[in-house]
Amino acid sequence: MNYDVLIEKAIEVRELAYAPYSKFKVGAAVMMEDGSIYTGCNIENASFGATNCAERTAIFKAISEGKTTVKAVAVIGDVNSYTYPCGICRQVIVEFAEGPEIPIIIIKNKNEYIKKTLDEILPGSFSKKDLEL
Ligand code: THU
């Protein structure tokens, strides 16, 4: 899989972040089962707790448009280091991921990124399979 477009879109949407409180902009792009790409930024709130992360914004947009399965995720936060998805976002990715091996692309800039698998960043995850009693 070539990640160039996913990376470009994550970098682009980061600029739309609504982050007046933390000033920490995050952009994410997810590729769905049919190759379509959905983007998301973090959207903060004066109550702080109502903040939505970039990854979840992207995934929720895709799911609410009828897509079902995440095949790849790209995320960019701090442009001087690598920002990994937070714990809540990892759990949401598990819910919709095609499987534990999907790539999670952690971007610093267009030319520098780290590729991990979902299982590497959230091993031993709790998921719907645990509810199949
Ligand atoms: N943030 C994300 O958008 N994604 C993450 O995975 C880490 C944290 C956002 C939430 C908040 O707006 C800001 O980064 C600082 O925590």
mmCIF file with all atom_site columns, C-alpha atoms and ligand atoms in Angstrom:
data_model
loop_
_atom_site.group_PDB
_atom_site.id
_atom_site.type_symbol
_atom_site.label_atom_id
_atom_site.label_alt_id
_atom_site.label_comp_id
_atom_site.label_asym_id
_atom_site.label_entity_id
_atom_site.label_seq_id
_atom_site.pdbx_PDB_ins_code
_atom_site.Cartn_x
_atom_site.Cartn_y
_atom_site.Cartn_z
_atom_site.occupancy
_atom_site.B_iso_or_equiv
_atom_site.pdbx_formal_charge
_atom_site.auth_seq_id
_atom_site.auth_comp_id
_atom_site.auth_asym_id
_atom_site.auth_atom_id
_atom_site.pdbx_PDB_model_num
ATOM   1   C CA . MET A 1 1   ? 0.000   0.000   0.000  1.00 0.00 ? 1   MET A CA 1
ATOM   2   C CA . ASN A 1 2   ? 1.238   3.498   -0.833 1.00 0.00 ? 2   ASN A CA 1
ATOM   3   C CA . TYR A 1 3   ? 0.617   5.921   2.023  1.00 0.00 ? 3   TYR A CA 1
ATOM   4   C CA . ASP A 1 4   ? 1.437   9.170   0.227  1.00 0.00 ? 4   ASP A CA 1
ATOM   5   C CA . VAL A 1 5   ? -2.135  10.395  -0.290 1.00 0.00 ? 5   VAL A CA 1
ATOM   6   C CA . LEU A 1 6   ? -3.192  9.398   3.217  1.00 0.00 ? 6   LEU A CA 1
ATOM   7   C CA . ILE A 1 7   ? -0.204  11.264  4.644  1.00 0.00 ? 7   ILE A CA 1
ATOM   8   C CA . GLU A 1 8   ? -0.837  14.372  2.525  1.00 0.00 ? 8   GLU A CA 1
ATOM   9   C CA . LYS A 1 9   ? -4.483  14.502  3.564  1.00 0.00 ? 9   LYS A CA 1
ATOM   10  C CA . ALA A 1 10  ? -3.666  14.122  7.274  1.00 0.00 ? 10  ALA A CA 1
ATOM   11  C CA . ILE A 1 11  ? -1.138  16.955  7.042  1.00 0.00 ? 11  ILE A CA 1
ATOM   12  C CA . GLU A 1 12  ? -3.648  19.115  5.155  1.00 0.00 ? 12  GLU A CA 1
ATOM   13  C CA . VAL A 1 13  ? -6.582  18.622  7.539  1.00 0.00 ? 13  VAL A CA 1
ATOM   14  C CA . ARG A 1 14  ? -4.387  19.320  10.580 1.00 0.00 ? 14  ARG A CA 1
ATOM   15  C CA . GLU A 1 15  ? -4.629  22.990  9.584  1.00 0.00 ? 15  GLU A CA 1
ATOM   16  C CA . LEU A 1 16  ? -8.379  22.883  10.248 1.00 0.00 ? 16  LEU A CA 1
ATOM   17  C CA . ALA A 1 17  ? -7.949  21.765  13.864 1.00 0.00 ? 17  ALA A CA 1
ATOM   18  C CA . TYR A 1 18  ? -10.061 23.670  16.369 1.00 0.00 ? 18  TYR A CA 1
ATOM   19  C CA . ALA A 1 19  ? -7.597  23.730  19.252 1.00 0.00 ? 19  ALA A CA 1
ATOM   20  C CA . PRO A 1 20  ? -7.818  27.139  20.976 1.00 0.00 ? 20  PRO A CA 1
ATOM   21  C CA . TYR A 1 21  ? -7.125  25.650  24.430 1.00 0.00 ? 21  TYR A CA 1
ATOM   22  C CA . SER A 1 22  ? -4.214  23.260  23.908 1.00 0.00 ? 22  SER A CA 1
ATOM   23  C CA . LYS A 1 23  ? -2.963  24.905  20.684 1.00 0.00 ? 23  LYS A CA 1
ATOM   24  C CA . PHE A 1 24  ? -2.016  21.348  19.754 1.00 0.00 ? 24  PHE A CA 1
ATOM   25  C CA . LYS A 1 25  ? -3.250  20.671  16.224 1.00 0.00 ? 25  LYS A CA 1
ATOM   26  C CA . VAL A 1 26  ? -3.847  17.104  15.088 1.00 0.00 ? 26  VAL A CA 1
ATOM   27  C CA . GLY A 1 27  ? -4.854  15.765  11.677 1.00 0.00 ? 27  GLY A CA 1
ATOM   28  C CA . ALA A 1 28  ? -5.889  12.238  10.725 1.00 0.00 ? 28  ALA A CA 1
ATOM   29  C CA . ALA A 1 29  ? -6.867  10.376  7.580  1.00 0.00 ? 29  ALA A CA 1
ATOM   30  C CA . VAL A 1 30  ? -8.379  6.909   7.391  1.00 0.00 ? 30  VAL A CA 1
ATOM   31  C CA . MET A 1 31  ? -8.697  4.602   4.400  1.00 0.00 ? 31  MET A CA 1
ATOM   32  C CA . MET A 1 32  ? -11.898 2.580   4.305  1.00 0.00 ? 32  MET A CA 1
ATOM   33  C CA . GLU A 1 33  ? -12.819 -0.772  2.717  1.00 0.00 ? 33  GLU A CA 1
ATOM   34  C CA . ASP A 1 34  ? -13.483 0.686   -0.744 1.00 0.00 ? 34  ASP A CA 1
ATOM   35  C CA . GLY A 1 35  ? -10.337 2.826   -0.828 1.00 0.00 ? 35  GLY A CA 1
ATOM   36  C CA . SER A 1 36  ? -12.178 5.999   0.100  1.00 0.00 ? 36  SER A CA 1
ATOM   37  C CA . ILE A 1 37  ? -10.371 8.387   2.435  1.00 0.00 ? 37  ILE A CA 1
ATOM   38  C CA . TYR A 1 38  ? -11.955 10.346  5.277  1.00 0.00 ? 38  TYR A CA 1
ATOM   39  C CA . THR A 1 39  ? -10.151 13.082  7.162  1.00 0.00 ? 39  THR A CA 1
ATOM   40  C CA . GLY A 1 40  ? -10.559 14.558  10.627 1.00 0.00 ? 40  GLY A CA 1
ATOM   41  C CA . CYS A 1 41  ? -9.039  17.125  12.954 1.00 0.00 ? 41  CYS A CA 1
ATOM   42  C CA . ASN A 1 42  ? -9.260  17.567  16.701 1.00 0.00 ? 42  ASN A CA 1
ATOM   43  C CA . ILE A 1 43  ? -12.197 19.668  17.837 1.00 0.00 ? 43  ILE A CA 1
ATOM   44  C CA . GLU A 1 44  ? -11.831 21.068  21.333 1.00 0.00 ? 44  GLU A CA 1
ATOM   45  C CA . ASN A 1 45  ? -14.451 22.429  23.694 1.00 0.00 ? 45  ASN A CA 1
ATOM   46  C CA . ALA A 1 46  ? -14.498 24.951  26.541 1.00 0.00 ? 46  ALA A CA 1
ATOM   47  C CA . SER A 1 47  ? -15.576 22.069  28.792 1.00 0.00 ? 47  SER A CA 1
ATOM   48  C CA . PHE A 1 48  ? -12.376 20.239  27.750 1.00 0.00 ? 48  PHE A CA 1
ATOM   49  C CA . GLY A 1 49  ? -14.053 16.831  28.265 1.00 0.00 ? 49  GLY A CA 1
ATOM   50  C CA . ALA A 1 50  ? -16.186 17.259  25.154 1.00 0.00 ? 50  ALA A CA 1
ATOM   51  C CA . THR A 1 51  ? -13.080 17.444  22.965 1.00 0.00 ? 51  THR A CA 1
ATOM   52  C CA . ASN A 1 52  ? -12.956 15.020  20.038 1.00 0.00 ? 52  ASN A CA 1
ATOM   53  C CA . CYS A 1 53  ? -9.639  13.727  18.715 1.00 0.00 ? 53  CYS A CA 1
ATOM   54  C CA . ALA A 1 54  ? -8.687  13.883  15.042 1.00 0.00 ? 54  ALA A CA 1
ATOM   55  C CA . GLU A 1 55  ? -8.689  10.098  14.582 1.00 0.00 ? 55  GLU A CA 1
ATOM   56  C CA . ARG A 1 56  ? -12.190 9.705   15.985 1.00 0.00 ? 56  ARG A CA 1
ATOM   57  C CA . THR A 1 57  ? -13.473 12.622  13.929 1.00 0.00 ? 57  THR A CA 1
ATOM   58  C CA . ALA A 1 58  ? -12.226 10.884  10.765 1.00 0.00 ? 58  ALA A CA 1
ATOM   59  C CA . ILE A 1 59  ? -13.583 7.443   11.715 1.00 0.00 ? 59  ILE A CA 1
ATOM   60  C CA . PHE A 1 60  ? -16.961 8.771   12.836 1.00 0.00 ? 60  PHE A CA 1
ATOM   61  C CA . LYS A 1 61  ? -17.321 10.704  9.595  1.00 0.00 ? 61  LYS A CA 1
ATOM   62  C CA . ALA A 1 62  ? -16.657 7.521   7.612  1.00 0.00 ? 62  ALA A CA 1
ATOM   63  C CA . ILE A 1 63  ? -18.990 5.320   9.657  1.00 0.00 ? 63  ILE A CA 1
ATOM   64  C CA . SER A 1 64  ? -21.757 7.909   9.506  1.00 0.00 ? 64  SER A CA 1
ATOM   65  C CA . GLU A 1 65  ? -21.441 7.956   5.708  1.00 0.00 ? 65  GLU A CA 1
ATOM   66  C CA . GLY A 1 66  ? -22.044 4.196   5.496  1.00 0.00 ? 66  GLY A CA 1
ATOM   67  C CA . LYS A 1 67  ? -18.489 2.861   5.453  1.00 0.00 ? 67  LYS A CA 1
ATOM   68  C CA . THR A 1 68  ? -17.764 -0.046  7.758  1.00 0.00 ? 68  THR A CA 1
ATOM   69  C CA . THR A 1 69  ? -14.098 -1.035  7.855  1.00 0.00 ? 69  THR A CA 1
ATOM   70  C CA . VAL A 1 70  ? -10.859 0.842   8.475  1.00 0.00 ? 70  VAL A CA 1
ATOM   71  C CA . LYS A 1 71  ? -7.909  -0.401  6.427  1.00 0.00 ? 71  LYS A CA 1
ATOM   72  C CA . ALA A 1 72  ? -5.288  2.201   7.380  1.00 0.00 ? 72  ALA A CA 1
ATOM   73  C CA . VAL A 1 73  ? -4.898  5.205   9.668  1.00 0.00 ? 73  VAL A CA 1
ATOM   74  C CA . ALA A 1 74  ? -2.506  8.148   9.378  1.00 0.00 ? 74  ALA A CA 1
ATOM   75  C CA . VAL A 1 75  ? -2.061  10.765  12.109 1.00 0.00 ? 75  VAL A CA 1
ATOM   76  C CA . ILE A 1 76  ? 0.016   13.897  12.623 1.00 0.00 ? 76  ILE A CA 1
ATOM   77  C CA . GLY A 1 77  ? 0.256   16.046  15.748 1.00 0.00 ? 77  GLY A CA 1
ATOM   78  C CA . ASP A 1 78  ? 3.485   17.728  16.772 1.00 0.00 ? 78  ASP A CA 1
ATOM   79  C CA . VAL A 1 79  ? 5.499   18.417  13.624 1.00 0.00 ? 79  VAL A CA 1
ATOM   80  C CA . ASN A 1 80  ? 8.792   18.063  15.529 1.00 0.00 ? 80  ASN A CA 1
ATOM   81  C CA . SER A 1 81  ? 8.131   14.610  16.956 1.00 0.00 ? 81  SER A CA 1
ATOM   82  C CA . TYR A 1 82  ? 5.861   11.605  16.513 1.00 0.00 ? 82  TYR A CA 1
ATOM   83  C CA . THR A 1 83  ? 2.374   11.816  18.017 1.00 0.00 ? 83  THR A CA 1
ATOM   84  C CA . TYR A 1 84  ? 0.723   8.439   18.581 1.00 0.00 ? 84  TYR A CA 1
ATOM   85  C CA . PRO A 1 85  ? -3.046  7.968   18.833 1.00 0.00 ? 85  PRO A CA 1
ATOM   86  C CA . CYS A 1 86  ? -4.392  8.331   22.376 1.00 0.00 ? 86  CYS A CA 1
ATOM   87  C CA . GLY A 1 87  ? -5.808  5.329   24.219 1.00 0.00 ? 87  GLY A CA 1
ATOM   88  C CA . ILE A 1 88  ? -9.444  6.117   23.469 1.00 0.00 ? 88  ILE A CA 1
ATOM   89  C CA . CYS A 1 89  ? -8.689  6.475   19.747 1.00 0.00 ? 89  CYS A CA 1
ATOM   90  C CA . ARG A 1 90  ? -6.783  3.163   19.736 1.00 0.00 ? 90  ARG A CA 1
ATOM   91  C CA . GLN A 1 91  ? -9.871  1.494   21.174 1.00 0.00 ? 91  GLN A CA 1
ATOM   92  C CA . VAL A 1 92  ? -12.125 3.107   18.540 1.00 0.00 ? 92  VAL A CA 1
ATOM   93  C CA . ILE A 1 93  ? -9.750  2.004   15.761 1.00 0.00 ? 93  ILE A CA 1
ATOM   94  C CA . VAL A 1 94  ? -9.947  -1.593  17.095 1.00 0.00 ? 94  VAL A CA 1
ATOM   95  C CA . GLU A 1 95  ? -13.742 -1.456  16.839 1.00 0.00 ? 95  GLU A CA 1
ATOM   96  C CA . PHE A 1 96  ? -13.707 -0.748  13.095 1.00 0.00 ? 96  PHE A CA 1
ATOM   97  C CA . ALA A 1 97  ? -10.345 -2.090  11.910 1.00 0.00 ? 97  ALA A CA 1
ATOM   98  C CA . GLU A 1 98  ? -10.206 -4.803  9.276  1.00 0.00 ? 98  GLU A CA 1
ATOM   99  C CA . GLY A 1 99  ? -7.845  -6.658  11.597 1.00 0.00 ? 99  GLY A CA 1
ATOM   100 C CA . PRO A 1 100 ? -4.956  -6.332  14.058 1.00 0.00 ? 100 PRO A CA 1
ATOM   101 C CA . GLU A 1 101 ? -2.388  -5.896  11.302 1.00 0.00 ? 101 GLU A CA 1
ATOM   102 C CA . ILE A 1 102 ? -3.739  -2.702  9.720  1.00 0.00 ? 102 ILE A CA 1
ATOM   103 C CA . PRO A 1 103 ? -1.099  0.008   9.372  1.00 0.00 ? 103 PRO A CA 1
ATOM   104 C CA . ILE A 1 104 ? -1.037  2.988   11.696 1.00 0.00 ? 104 ILE A CA 1
ATOM   105 C CA . ILE A 1 105 ? 1.108   5.695   10.130 1.00 0.00 ? 105 ILE A CA 1
ATOM   106 C CA . ILE A 1 106 ? 2.566   8.127   12.642 1.00 0.00 ? 106 ILE A CA 1
ATOM   107 C CA . ILE A 1 107 ? 3.647   11.216  10.725 1.00 0.00 ? 107 ILE A CA 1
ATOM   108 C CA . LYS A 1 108 ? 6.208   13.863  11.591 1.00 0.00 ? 108 LYS A CA 1
ATOM   109 C CA . ASN A 1 109 ? 6.225   15.402  8.115  1.00 0.00 ? 109 ASN A CA 1
ATOM   110 C CA . LYS A 1 110 ? 5.716   14.413  4.470  1.00 0.00 ? 110 LYS A CA 1
ATOM   111 C CA . ASN A 1 111 ? 9.028   12.564  4.372  1.00 0.00 ? 111 ASN A CA 1
ATOM   112 C CA . GLU A 1 112 ? 9.329   11.230  7.907  1.00 0.00 ? 112 GLU A CA 1
ATOM   113 C CA . TYR A 1 113 ? 6.850   8.759   9.331  1.00 0.00 ? 113 TYR A CA 1
ATOM   114 C CA . ILE A 1 114 ? 6.758   5.552   11.343 1.00 0.00 ? 114 ILE A CA 1
ATOM   115 C CA . LYS A 1 115 ? 4.607   2.580   10.374 1.00 0.00 ? 115 LYS A CA 1
ATOM   116 C CA . LYS A 1 116 ? 3.219   0.406   13.161 1.00 0.00 ? 116 LYS A CA 1
ATOM   117 C CA . THR A 1 117 ? 0.456   -2.163  13.175 1.00 0.00 ? 117 THR A CA 1
ATOM   118 C CA . LEU A 1 118 ? -2.669  -1.700  15.279 1.00 0.00 ? 118 LEU A CA 1
ATOM   119 C CA . ASP A 1 119 ? -1.682  -4.737  17.348 1.00 0.00 ? 119 ASP A CA 1
ATOM   120 C CA . GLU A 1 120 ? 1.690   -3.160  18.095 1.00 0.00 ? 120 GLU A CA 1
ATOM   121 C CA . ILE A 1 121 ? 0.148   -0.008  19.521 1.00 0.00 ? 121 ILE A CA 1
ATOM   122 C CA . LEU A 1 122 ? -2.718  -1.776  21.342 1.00 0.00 ? 122 LEU A CA 1
ATOM   123 C CA . PRO A 1 123 ? -1.745  -5.374  22.125 1.00 0.00 ? 123 PRO A CA 1
ATOM   124 C CA . GLY A 1 124 ? -4.197  -7.630  23.938 1.00 0.00 ? 124 GLY A CA 1
ATOM   125 C CA . SER A 1 125 ? -7.085  -5.383  23.039 1.00 0.00 ? 125 SER A CA 1
ATOM   126 C CA . PHE A 1 126 ? -10.640 -5.790  24.279 1.00 0.00 ? 126 PHE A CA 1
ATOM   127 C CA . SER A 1 127 ? -13.090 -5.993  21.381 1.00 0.00 ? 127 SER A CA 1
ATOM   128 C CA . LYS A 1 128 ? -16.422 -7.336  20.169 1.00 0.00 ? 128 LYS A CA 1
ATOM   129 C CA . LYS A 1 129 ? -14.930 -10.846 20.028 1.00 0.00 ? 129 LYS A CA 1
ATOM   130 C CA . ASP A 1 130 ? -14.751 -10.778 23.827 1.00 0.00 ? 130 ASP A CA 1
ATOM   131 C CA . LEU A 1 131 ? -18.511 -10.314 23.970 1.00 0.00 ? 131 LEU A CA 1
ATOM   132 C CA . GLU A 1 132 ? -19.229 -13.449 21.936 1.00 0.00 ? 132 GLU A CA 1
ATOM   133 C CA . LEU A 1 133 ? -20.196 -15.569 24.937 1.00 0.00 ? 133 LEU A CA 1
HETATM 134 N N1 . THU B 2 .   ? -5.476  14.683  20.303 1.00 0.00 ? 1   THU B N1 1
HETATM 135 C C1 . THU B 2 .   ? -5.876  14.107  19.130 1.00 0.00 ? 1   THU B C1 1
HETATM 136 O O1 . THU B 2 .   ? -6.559  14.732  18.318 1.00 0.00 ? 1   THU B O1 1
HETATM 137 N N2 . THU B 2 .   ? -5.517  12.827  18.880 1.00 0.00 ? 1   THU B N2 1
HETATM 138 C C2 . THU B 2 .   ? -4.737  12.075  19.717 1.00 0.00 ? 1   THU B C2 1
HETATM 139 O O2 . THU B 2 .   ? -4.589  10.875  19.504 1.00 0.00 ? 1   THU B O2 1
HETATM 140 C C3 . THU B 2 .   ? -4.055  12.724  20.845 1.00 0.00 ? 1   THU B C3 1
HETATM 141 C C4 . THU B 2 .   ? -4.716  13.977  21.321 1.00 0.00 ? 1   THU B C4 1
HETATM 142 C C5 . THU B 2 .   ? -5.859  16.066  20.574 1.00 0.00 ? 1   THU B C5 1
HETATM 143 C C6 . THU B 2 .   ? -6.902  16.218  21.646 1.00 0.00 ? 1   THU B C6 1
HETATM 144 C C7 . THU B 2 .   ? -6.655  17.641  22.118 1.00 0.00 ? 1   THU B C7 1
HETATM 145 O O3 . THU B 2 .   ? -7.381  18.532  21.294 1.00 0.00 ? 1   THU B O3 1
HETATM 146 C C8 . THU B 2 .   ? -5.183  17.871  21.882 1.00 0.00 ? 1   THU B C8 1
HETATM 147 O O4 . THU B 2 .   ? -4.752  16.821  21.018 1.00 0.00 ? 1   THU B O4 1
HETATM 148 C C9 . THU B 2 .   ? -4.352  17.865  23.126 1.00 0.00 ? 1   THU B C9 1
HETATM 149 O O5 . THU B 2 .   ? -4.587  16.729  23.875 1.00 0.00 ? 1   THU B O5 1
#
